[in-house]
C-alpha cells in the first residue's frame, strides 16, 4: 500500500470536509473510539446502572394528512428504552425509540421511524470535562422540515446522523473555555433532494461576573456544508462570531441575549443554455448577515412562561442553506396537583439566497393542551394543533387541524443495580 498517497488523500478529505462511502465509516469509527474512552473512564470508579422505559399511545384526527387535502384517523405507538450508567466522574446513556403510525383509510402513509442516541460526559481531571453526543434517525422528512422551517417537503425516507464531541476547560476562577466539533450527514431516499454533510467547529468563552448571576458568552466558529449535486457539489462555508450574556434576575426569572454576524462563501454550479449549447459555469458568492438569539424565562410556583427569539443559518432540502427567523412562546400552568394546562405557539420564516432554489416560506402554529396525572408514571393528555404555512413566492397557503388524545406511561428506574 502507498501510505504517502493514502495520507495525502486523508488530508485532502479533511480539508474539503466531505465524508462519503468508506471515509464515513472511518469518521464514525473514530467517534466510537472516543465514546469507548468515556466508558473506560467510567470503569475506574463504582457506578450505578439504570434502565428506563416509556410508552406513548396516541389517537389523532387529522383534517389534512401531510397537507394532501384528505382527512383520516392516525394511530400512534411509541415505545422507548434507555440505558444509563453514572459514576462519580462520568456518565453514559444510550437510548432507542420507535414511532409507529398507522392510518384507517390511507395505509400508504403508514410509517415506522427509528431514533437512536448516545451521550457521555467525563471529568478525567480537575480542570476539564469531556462530552459526547451522537444520534441516528431513520425517519421521514415531512414532519421535521415543517416543524423546523415551515417548509412543505415530500414524504421521503431520510437517514440522519449527527456526532458532537466537545471539551470544556476551566481557565480561571470565573472563566472557562469550550471547544466542540460537530458532524452531520443526511441521506435522502428520493432524488429530489440533495444529500449533504456538515462539519463544524466552535470555540466559546464563558465569564461569570462577581454577582454570580451574570455570565458573558462569546463564540466564534465555522460550518462547512457540502450538498451532493450534479454536475458539481454545492459548498457553503459560514464563519460566525457572537457575543452576549445570560442573567438571573431572581430565582424566578432569567434572561439571555447574544448577537453577532456571519460571513458565508458559497461555491455552486449553474447551467446556462446558449442554443444549441448547454454551458455549466462555476460560481462563487459572498454574503454577510445578522445572527441573534434571545430568551426570557419566568417561573412561579405553579406556572412558567418561556419566550424565545432567534435568527440563524440552517441546512435545507433545497440543496443550499437557508436563513431562518423563529419566535416561540411556551406557557404552562398547574391548576392542581394532577392537572396541567399548557400552550405553545411559534412563527417560522425561512429564505434561501436563490443559488439553487429560490424559496421563501413562513408558517405559524398554535398548540393548546390539557393533561391529567393519574400517577407519577401515567399521564393522559388532550390537545389541539393548528398549523398554517405559506409559500411567499406564489402566495399559496395550506393549513391543518389535528386533535389528539394521548396516554403516556413512564417507568424510570425500571431496573437498577
Short mmCIF file of C-alpha atoms in Angstrom, two decimals:
data_model
loop_
_atom_site.label_atom_id
_atom_site.label_comp_id
_atom_site.label_asym_id
_atom_site.label_seq_id
_atom_site.Cartn_x
_atom_site.Cartn_y
_atom_site.Cartn_z
CA UNK A 1 0.00 0.00 0.00
CA UNK A 2 1.21 3.50 -0.84
CA UNK A 3 0.98 5.06 2.63
CA UNK A 4 2.14 8.50 1.45
CA UNK A 5 -0.63 8.66 -1.13
CA UNK A 6 -3.18 7.37 1.37
CA UNK A 7 -2.13 10.03 3.88
CA UNK A 8 -2.43 12.78 1.25
CA UNK A 9 -5.92 11.50 0.40
CA UNK A 10 -6.93 11.80 4.06
CA UNK A 11 -5.51 15.32 4.31
CA UNK A 12 -7.39 16.37 1.18
CA UNK A 13 -10.56 14.78 2.55
CA UNK A 14 -10.36 16.67 5.85
CA UNK A 15 -9.65 19.97 4.11
CA UNK A 16 -12.63 19.53 1.85
CA UNK A 17 -14.89 18.44 4.71
CA UNK A 18 -16.71 15.79 2.67
CA UNK A 19 -17.40 12.40 4.22
CA UNK A 20 -18.80 9.71 1.94
CA UNK A 21 -18.54 5.98 1.49
CA UNK A 22 -15.52 4.39 3.18
CA UNK A 23 -14.48 7.67 4.75
CA UNK A 24 -17.81 7.83 6.58
CA UNK A 25 -17.02 4.54 8.30
CA UNK A 26 -13.59 5.85 9.29
CA UNK A 27 -15.07 9.01 10.78
CA UNK A 28 -17.83 7.21 12.68
CA UNK A 29 -15.32 4.60 13.85
CA UNK A 30 -13.17 7.38 15.28
CA UNK A 31 -16.08 8.76 17.29
CA UNK A 32 -16.96 5.26 18.51
CA UNK A 33 -13.40 5.07 19.89
CA UNK A 34 -13.97 8.37 21.67
CA UNK A 35 -17.19 7.04 23.15
CA UNK A 36 -15.46 3.88 24.35
CA UNK A 37 -12.84 6.06 26.03
CA UNK A 38 -15.64 7.53 28.18
CA UNK A 39 -16.69 4.00 29.08
CA UNK A 40 -13.14 3.11 30.13
CA UNK A 41 -13.05 6.16 32.40
CA UNK A 42 -16.31 5.01 33.97
CA UNK A 43 -14.87 1.56 34.70
CA UNK A 44 -12.29 3.10 37.03
CA UNK A 45 -15.00 4.11 39.51
CA UNK A 46 -18.03 2.50 41.04
CA UNK A 47 -21.14 3.18 39.00
CA UNK A 48 -24.91 2.91 39.17
CA UNK A 49 -26.86 1.36 36.31
CA UNK A 50 -30.44 2.06 35.35
CA UNK A 51 -32.84 1.06 32.61
CA UNK A 52 -35.70 3.47 31.93
CA UNK A 53 -38.66 2.71 29.69
CA UNK A 54 -41.63 4.63 28.30
CA UNK A 55 -44.62 4.05 26.06
CA UNK A 56 -46.87 6.52 24.28
CA UNK A 57 -50.27 5.73 22.76
CA UNK A 58 -51.93 8.48 20.73
CA UNK A 59 -55.13 8.73 18.69
CA UNK A 60 -55.26 11.75 16.35
CA UNK A 61 -57.83 13.11 13.94
CA UNK A 62 -56.06 14.96 11.11
CA UNK A 63 -58.18 17.01 8.68
CA UNK A 64 -55.31 17.48 6.20
CA UNK A 65 -52.94 14.49 6.30
CA UNK A 66 -49.49 15.52 5.04
CA UNK A 67 -51.28 18.55 3.55
CA UNK A 68 -52.79 16.33 0.84
CA UNK A 69 -56.39 17.61 1.28
CA UNK A 70 -57.52 14.34 2.87
CA UNK A 71 -58.61 13.55 6.43
CA UNK A 72 -58.04 10.41 8.47
CA UNK A 73 -57.58 8.93 11.92
CA UNK A 74 -53.96 8.32 12.92
CA UNK A 75 -52.95 5.62 15.44
CA UNK A 76 -49.53 6.16 17.02
CA UNK A 77 -47.50 3.71 19.11
CA UNK A 78 -44.16 4.97 20.56
CA UNK A 79 -42.09 2.65 22.79
CA UNK A 80 -38.67 3.78 24.06
CA UNK A 81 -35.91 2.41 26.28
CA UNK A 82 -32.80 4.00 27.80
CA UNK A 83 -29.75 2.55 29.49
CA UNK A 84 -27.85 4.90 31.83
CA UNK A 85 -24.62 4.37 33.70
CA UNK A 86 -23.42 7.02 36.15
CA UNK A 87 -20.41 7.23 38.41
CA UNK A 88 -18.76 9.98 40.41
CA UNK A 89 -16.76 11.25 37.44
CA UNK A 90 -18.61 10.02 34.35
CA UNK A 91 -21.99 9.24 32.84
CA UNK A 92 -23.05 7.29 29.76
CA UNK A 93 -26.54 6.91 28.28
CA UNK A 94 -27.83 5.01 25.26
CA UNK A 95 -31.43 5.19 24.03
CA UNK A 96 -33.66 3.72 21.35
CA UNK A 97 -37.16 4.73 20.28
CA UNK A 98 -39.70 3.59 17.71
CA UNK A 99 -42.50 5.76 16.36
CA UNK A 100 -45.15 3.67 14.61
CA UNK A 101 -48.02 5.48 12.84
CA UNK A 102 -50.92 3.83 11.04
CA UNK A 103 -53.97 5.32 9.31
CA UNK A 104 -57.50 3.99 8.99
CA UNK A 105 -58.18 4.76 5.32
CA UNK A 106 -54.83 5.70 3.78
CA UNK A 107 -52.49 2.89 4.81
CA UNK A 108 -49.93 4.02 2.20
CA UNK A 109 -48.99 6.68 4.78
CA UNK A 110 -48.20 4.11 7.49
CA UNK A 111 -44.70 4.71 8.86
CA UNK A 112 -42.15 3.26 11.25
CA UNK A 113 -39.46 5.70 12.37
CA UNK A 114 -36.39 4.87 14.45
CA UNK A 115 -34.29 7.10 16.71
CA UNK A 116 -31.09 6.05 18.50
CA UNK A 117 -28.94 8.17 20.78
CA UNK A 118 -25.63 8.09 22.63
CA UNK A 119 -24.37 10.62 25.16
CA UNK A 120 -21.49 10.70 27.60
CA UNK A 121 -19.58 13.03 29.90
CA UNK A 122 -16.45 12.56 31.98
CA UNK A 123 -14.21 14.58 34.28
CA UNK A 124 -10.78 12.96 33.90
CA UNK A 125 -9.01 15.94 35.51
CA UNK A 126 -9.85 18.78 37.90
CA UNK A 127 -9.75 21.46 35.20
CA UNK A 128 -11.54 19.98 32.21
CA UNK A 129 -14.58 17.96 31.21
CA UNK A 130 -15.21 15.82 28.13
CA UNK A 131 -18.61 15.39 26.46
CA UNK A 132 -20.03 13.46 23.55
CA UNK A 133 -23.46 13.38 21.89
CA UNK A 134 -24.47 11.28 18.92
CA UNK A 135 -27.72 10.24 17.27
CA UNK A 136 -29.03 8.31 14.30
CA UNK A 137 -32.51 8.75 12.87
CA UNK A 138 -34.20 6.72 10.16
CA UNK A 139 -37.35 8.72 9.57
CA UNK A 140 -39.33 10.75 7.03
CA UNK A 141 -38.63 14.33 6.02
CA UNK A 142 -42.11 15.84 6.26
CA UNK A 143 -42.66 16.37 9.99
CA UNK A 144 -39.22 17.70 11.00
CA UNK A 145 -38.86 20.01 7.99
CA UNK A 146 -42.31 21.54 8.56
CA UNK A 147 -41.60 21.89 12.28
CA UNK A 148 -38.16 23.45 11.95
CA UNK A 149 -38.58 25.74 8.93
CA UNK A 150 -42.24 25.83 7.87
CA UNK A 151 -41.30 24.09 4.62
CA UNK A 152 -43.60 21.54 2.96
CA UNK A 153 -41.37 18.62 2.00
CA UNK A 154 -42.02 15.45 0.08
CA UNK A 155 -42.69 12.48 2.36
CA UNK A 156 -39.36 10.72 1.81
CA UNK A 157 -37.24 8.36 3.85
CA UNK A 158 -34.20 10.00 5.44
CA UNK A 159 -31.09 8.80 7.26
CA UNK A 160 -29.87 11.49 9.67
CA UNK A 161 -26.60 11.03 11.57
CA UNK A 162 -25.10 13.55 14.00
CA UNK A 163 -21.96 13.40 16.16
CA UNK A 164 -20.74 16.11 18.54
CA UNK A 165 -17.72 15.66 20.84
CA UNK A 166 -16.52 18.53 22.99
CA UNK A 167 -14.23 19.59 25.83
CA UNK A 168 -14.58 22.37 28.42
CA UNK A 169 -11.55 23.81 30.21
CA UNK A 170 -11.55 25.76 33.47
CA UNK A 171 -9.01 28.53 32.82
CA UNK A 172 -9.68 30.65 35.91
CA UNK A 173 -11.91 31.02 38.97
CA UNK A 174 -14.62 32.62 36.81
CA UNK A 175 -13.58 31.72 33.28
CA UNK A 176 -13.95 28.61 31.15
CA UNK A 177 -13.39 27.74 27.50
CA UNK A 178 -15.37 25.26 25.43
CA UNK A 179 -14.23 23.61 22.20
CA UNK A 180 -16.71 21.50 20.23
CA UNK A 181 -16.82 19.73 16.89
CA UNK A 182 -20.00 18.69 15.08
CA UNK A 183 -20.63 16.39 12.15
CA UNK A 184 -23.99 15.87 10.43
CA UNK A 185 -24.76 13.63 7.47
CA UNK A 186 -28.18 13.44 5.78
CA UNK A 187 -29.11 10.89 3.10
CA UNK A 188 -32.50 11.05 1.34
CA UNK A 189 -34.10 8.13 -0.46
CA UNK A 190 -35.60 10.47 -3.06
CA UNK A 191 -33.52 12.03 -5.84
CA UNK A 192 -35.49 15.25 -5.49
CA UNK A 193 -33.41 16.38 -2.51
CA UNK A 194 -29.61 16.53 -2.40
CA UNK A 195 -27.78 14.59 0.30
CA UNK A 196 -25.41 16.69 2.37
CA UNK A 197 -22.88 16.62 5.18
CA UNK A 198 -21.77 19.38 7.53
CA UNK A 199 -18.59 19.80 9.57
CA UNK A 200 -18.48 22.46 12.26
CA UNK A 201 -16.05 23.80 14.86
CA UNK A 202 -16.88 26.22 17.70
CA UNK A 203 -14.81 27.90 20.39
CA UNK A 204 -16.66 29.56 23.30
CA UNK A 205 -15.60 31.64 26.28
CA UNK A 206 -17.70 31.90 29.45
CA UNK A 207 -17.02 34.53 32.12
CA UNK A 208 -19.02 34.69 35.35
CA UNK A 209 -19.28 38.13 36.94
CA UNK A 210 -18.82 38.78 40.66
CA UNK A 211 -22.56 38.91 41.28
CA UNK A 212 -22.67 35.19 40.32
CA UNK A 213 -25.85 35.89 38.37
CA UNK A 214 -24.47 37.17 35.08
CA UNK A 215 -22.41 35.18 32.58
CA UNK A 216 -20.76 36.63 29.48
CA UNK A 217 -20.67 34.28 26.46
CA UNK A 218 -18.52 34.79 23.38
CA UNK A 219 -18.39 32.30 20.50
CA UNK A 220 -16.52 32.03 17.21
CA UNK A 221 -16.93 29.15 14.80
CA UNK A 222 -17.19 27.83 11.28
CA UNK A 223 -19.56 25.47 9.45
CA UNK A 224 -18.86 23.83 6.09
CA UNK A 225 -21.83 22.28 4.29
CA UNK A 226 -21.41 20.18 1.14
CA UNK A 227 -24.55 19.34 -0.87
CA UNK A 228 -24.21 16.37 -3.22
CA UNK A 229 -25.35 17.77 -6.55
CA UNK A 230 -24.72 17.06 -10.20
CA UNK A 231 -22.58 18.03 -12.05
CA UNK A 232 -20.77 19.75 -9.15
CA UNK A 233 -21.34 19.84 -5.40
CA UNK A 234 -22.59 23.00 -3.75
CA UNK A 235 -20.20 24.04 -0.96
CA UNK A 236 -21.00 26.70 1.63
CA UNK A 237 -18.63 27.77 4.39
CA UNK A 238 -20.02 30.07 7.10
CA UNK A 239 -17.82 31.87 9.63
CA UNK A 240 -19.66 33.29 12.61
CA UNK A 241 -19.00 35.28 15.77
CA UNK A 242 -21.48 36.17 18.53
CA UNK A 243 -21.33 37.69 22.00
CA UNK A 244 -23.89 38.18 24.73
CA UNK A 245 -24.91 37.34 28.26
CA UNK A 246 -27.23 35.32 30.47
CA UNK A 247 -28.55 36.99 33.62
CA UNK A 248 -30.53 35.57 36.53
CA UNK A 249 -32.82 38.43 37.58
CA UNK A 250 -34.19 36.44 40.50
CA UNK A 251 -34.89 32.86 41.47
CA UNK A 252 -37.99 33.05 39.29
CA UNK A 253 -36.75 34.97 36.25
CA UNK A 254 -33.76 34.92 33.91
CA UNK A 255 -32.94 36.39 30.52
CA UNK A 256 -30.31 35.93 27.84
CA UNK A 257 -29.23 37.63 24.63
CA UNK A 258 -26.47 37.07 22.07
CA UNK A 259 -25.87 38.94 18.83
CA UNK A 260 -23.27 38.74 16.09
CA UNK A 261 -22.72 38.23 12.42
CA UNK A 262 -21.80 35.70 9.76
CA UNK A 263 -19.75 35.64 6.60
CA UNK A 264 -20.60 32.93 4.05
CA UNK A 265 -18.68 31.81 0.98
CA UNK A 266 -20.78 29.79 -1.48
CA UNK A 267 -19.46 27.76 -4.41
CA UNK A 268 -22.04 26.33 -6.80
CA UNK A 269 -22.65 25.48 -10.44
CA UNK A 270 -25.22 26.96 -12.81
CA UNK A 271 -26.49 25.73 -16.16
CA UNK A 272 -26.77 28.30 -18.95
CA UNK A 273 -28.45 27.46 -22.27
CA UNK A 274 -26.98 29.29 -25.28
CA UNK A 275 -28.69 27.49 -28.15
CA UNK A 276 -27.60 24.98 -29.27
CA UNK A 277 -25.11 24.68 -26.42
CA UNK A 278 -25.58 23.93 -22.69
CA UNK A 279 -22.87 25.58 -20.61
CA UNK A 280 -22.16 24.73 -16.98
CA UNK A 281 -20.45 27.51 -15.06
CA UNK A 282 -18.86 27.54 -11.60
CA UNK A 283 -19.89 30.49 -9.46
CA UNK A 284 -18.70 31.91 -6.16
CA UNK A 285 -20.69 34.30 -3.99
CA UNK A 286 -20.17 36.01 -0.64
CA UNK A 287 -22.82 37.05 1.86
CA UNK A 288 -22.96 38.61 5.30
CA UNK A 289 -25.83 38.52 7.77
CA UNK A 290 -27.03 39.23 11.28
CA UNK A 291 -27.33 36.48 13.91
CA UNK A 292 -29.08 36.77 17.26
CA UNK A 293 -30.67 34.67 19.96
CA UNK A 294 -32.73 35.88 22.95
CA UNK A 295 -34.88 34.31 25.65
CA UNK A 296 -36.93 35.25 28.71
CA UNK A 297 -37.95 32.66 31.32
CA UNK A 298 -40.44 33.40 34.09
CA UNK A 299 -41.35 30.86 36.77
CA UNK A 300 -43.83 30.81 39.57
CA UNK A 301 -44.86 28.06 41.94
CA UNK A 302 -47.42 26.59 39.53
CA UNK A 303 -46.71 28.30 36.21
CA UNK A 304 -43.96 29.14 33.74
CA UNK A 305 -43.54 31.24 30.60
CA UNK A 306 -40.68 30.94 28.09
CA UNK A 307 -40.22 33.34 25.17
CA UNK A 308 -37.50 32.84 22.52
CA UNK A 309 -36.38 34.87 19.51
CA UNK A 310 -33.78 33.60 17.07
CA UNK A 311 -32.16 34.23 13.68
CA UNK A 312 -29.73 31.65 12.35
CA UNK A 313 -28.50 29.80 9.26
CA UNK A 314 -29.62 26.20 8.78
CA UNK A 315 -29.33 23.42 6.22
CA UNK A 316 -32.30 22.73 3.97
CA UNK A 317 -33.81 20.29 1.49
CA UNK A 318 -33.20 22.78 -1.33
CA UNK A 319 -29.52 21.98 -1.82
CA UNK A 320 -28.36 25.18 -0.11
CA UNK A 321 -28.51 26.82 3.31
CA UNK A 322 -31.45 28.92 4.47
CA UNK A 323 -31.72 31.94 6.75
CA UNK A 324 -34.33 31.19 9.40
CA UNK A 325 -36.18 33.51 11.80
CA UNK A 326 -38.07 31.99 14.73
CA UNK A 327 -40.31 33.22 17.52
CA UNK A 328 -41.65 30.75 20.10
CA UNK A 329 -43.76 31.05 23.25
CA UNK A 330 -44.45 28.28 25.76
CA UNK A 331 -46.93 28.59 28.63
CA UNK A 332 -47.51 26.04 31.39
CA UNK A 333 -49.96 26.18 34.32
CA UNK A 334 -50.57 23.61 37.06
CA UNK A 335 -54.19 24.09 38.06
CA UNK A 336 -53.91 21.32 40.67
CA UNK A 337 -51.52 18.60 41.78
CA UNK A 338 -52.79 16.40 38.94
CA UNK A 339 -53.99 18.76 36.22
CA UNK A 340 -51.86 20.91 33.93
CA UNK A 341 -52.82 23.32 31.13
CA UNK A 342 -50.31 24.41 28.54
CA UNK A 343 -49.94 26.12 25.20
CA UNK A 344 -47.11 26.56 22.71
CA UNK A 345 -47.06 28.88 19.73
CA UNK A 346 -44.41 29.53 17.10
CA UNK A 347 -43.70 31.53 13.98
CA UNK A 348 -41.07 30.48 11.43
CA UNK A 349 -39.79 32.27 8.36
CA UNK A 350 -37.14 30.79 6.05
CA UNK A 351 -35.47 32.08 2.90
CA UNK A 352 -32.74 30.85 0.55
CA UNK A 353 -30.25 33.02 -1.34
CA UNK A 354 -31.54 31.52 -4.60
CA UNK A 355 -28.34 29.89 -5.82
CA UNK A 356 -30.02 26.51 -6.33
CA UNK A 357 -33.68 27.08 -5.49
CA UNK A 358 -35.27 30.47 -4.83
CA UNK A 359 -37.63 29.81 -1.90
CA UNK A 360 -39.28 31.91 0.80
CA UNK A 361 -41.78 30.40 3.22
CA UNK A 362 -43.44 31.25 6.50
CA UNK A 363 -45.54 29.27 8.95
CA UNK A 364 -47.08 29.51 12.40
CA UNK A 365 -48.84 27.13 14.72
CA UNK A 366 -50.77 27.16 18.00
CA UNK A 367 -50.99 24.10 20.28
CA UNK A 368 -53.11 24.22 23.44
CA UNK A 369 -53.28 21.11 25.64
CA UNK A 370 -54.57 19.82 28.97
CA UNK A 371 -53.18 16.83 30.84
CA UNK A 372 -54.17 14.77 33.87
CA UNK A 373 -51.68 12.86 36.00
CA UNK A 374 -53.11 9.53 37.19
CA UNK A 375 -49.83 8.68 38.94
CA UNK A 376 -46.16 9.54 38.67
CA UNK A 377 -45.91 7.07 35.77
CA UNK A 378 -49.19 7.57 33.87
CA UNK A 379 -50.45 10.76 32.21
CA UNK A 380 -53.44 11.44 29.91
CA UNK A 381 -53.32 14.43 27.55
CA UNK A 382 -55.86 16.07 25.26
CA UNK A 383 -54.53 18.55 22.72
CA UNK A 384 -55.22 20.53 19.57
CA UNK A 385 -52.66 21.55 16.91
CA UNK A 386 -53.29 24.20 14.27
CA UNK A 387 -50.69 24.77 11.54
CA UNK A 388 -50.66 27.36 8.75
CA UNK A 389 -47.95 27.70 6.12
CA UNK A 390 -47.45 29.94 3.08
CA UNK A 391 -45.21 29.98 0.04
CA UNK A 392 -44.39 33.70 -0.13
CA UNK A 393 -43.28 33.45 -3.76
CA UNK A 394 -46.60 32.09 -5.03
CA UNK A 395 -48.94 33.14 -2.15
CA UNK A 396 -50.14 29.51 -1.89
CA UNK A 397 -51.26 28.60 1.62
CA UNK A 398 -52.08 25.39 3.49
CA UNK A 399 -53.48 24.73 6.92
CA UNK A 400 -54.07 21.72 9.10
CA UNK A 401 -56.07 20.90 12.24
CA UNK A 402 -55.17 17.97 14.48
CA UNK A 403 -56.98 16.83 17.64
CA UNK A 404 -55.36 14.10 19.73
CA UNK A 405 -55.74 12.07 22.91
CA UNK A 406 -52.52 10.58 24.28
CA UNK A 407 -51.74 8.15 27.10
CA UNK A 408 -48.11 8.35 28.28
CA UNK A 409 -46.51 5.78 30.57
CA UNK A 410 -43.02 6.19 32.01
CA UNK A 411 -41.05 3.77 34.14
CA UNK A 412 -37.87 5.49 35.39
CA UNK A 413 -35.57 3.04 37.08
CA UNK A 414 -37.42 0.01 35.75
CA UNK A 415 -34.26 -1.97 36.53
CA UNK A 416 -31.46 -0.70 38.76
CA UNK A 417 -28.25 -2.23 40.02
#
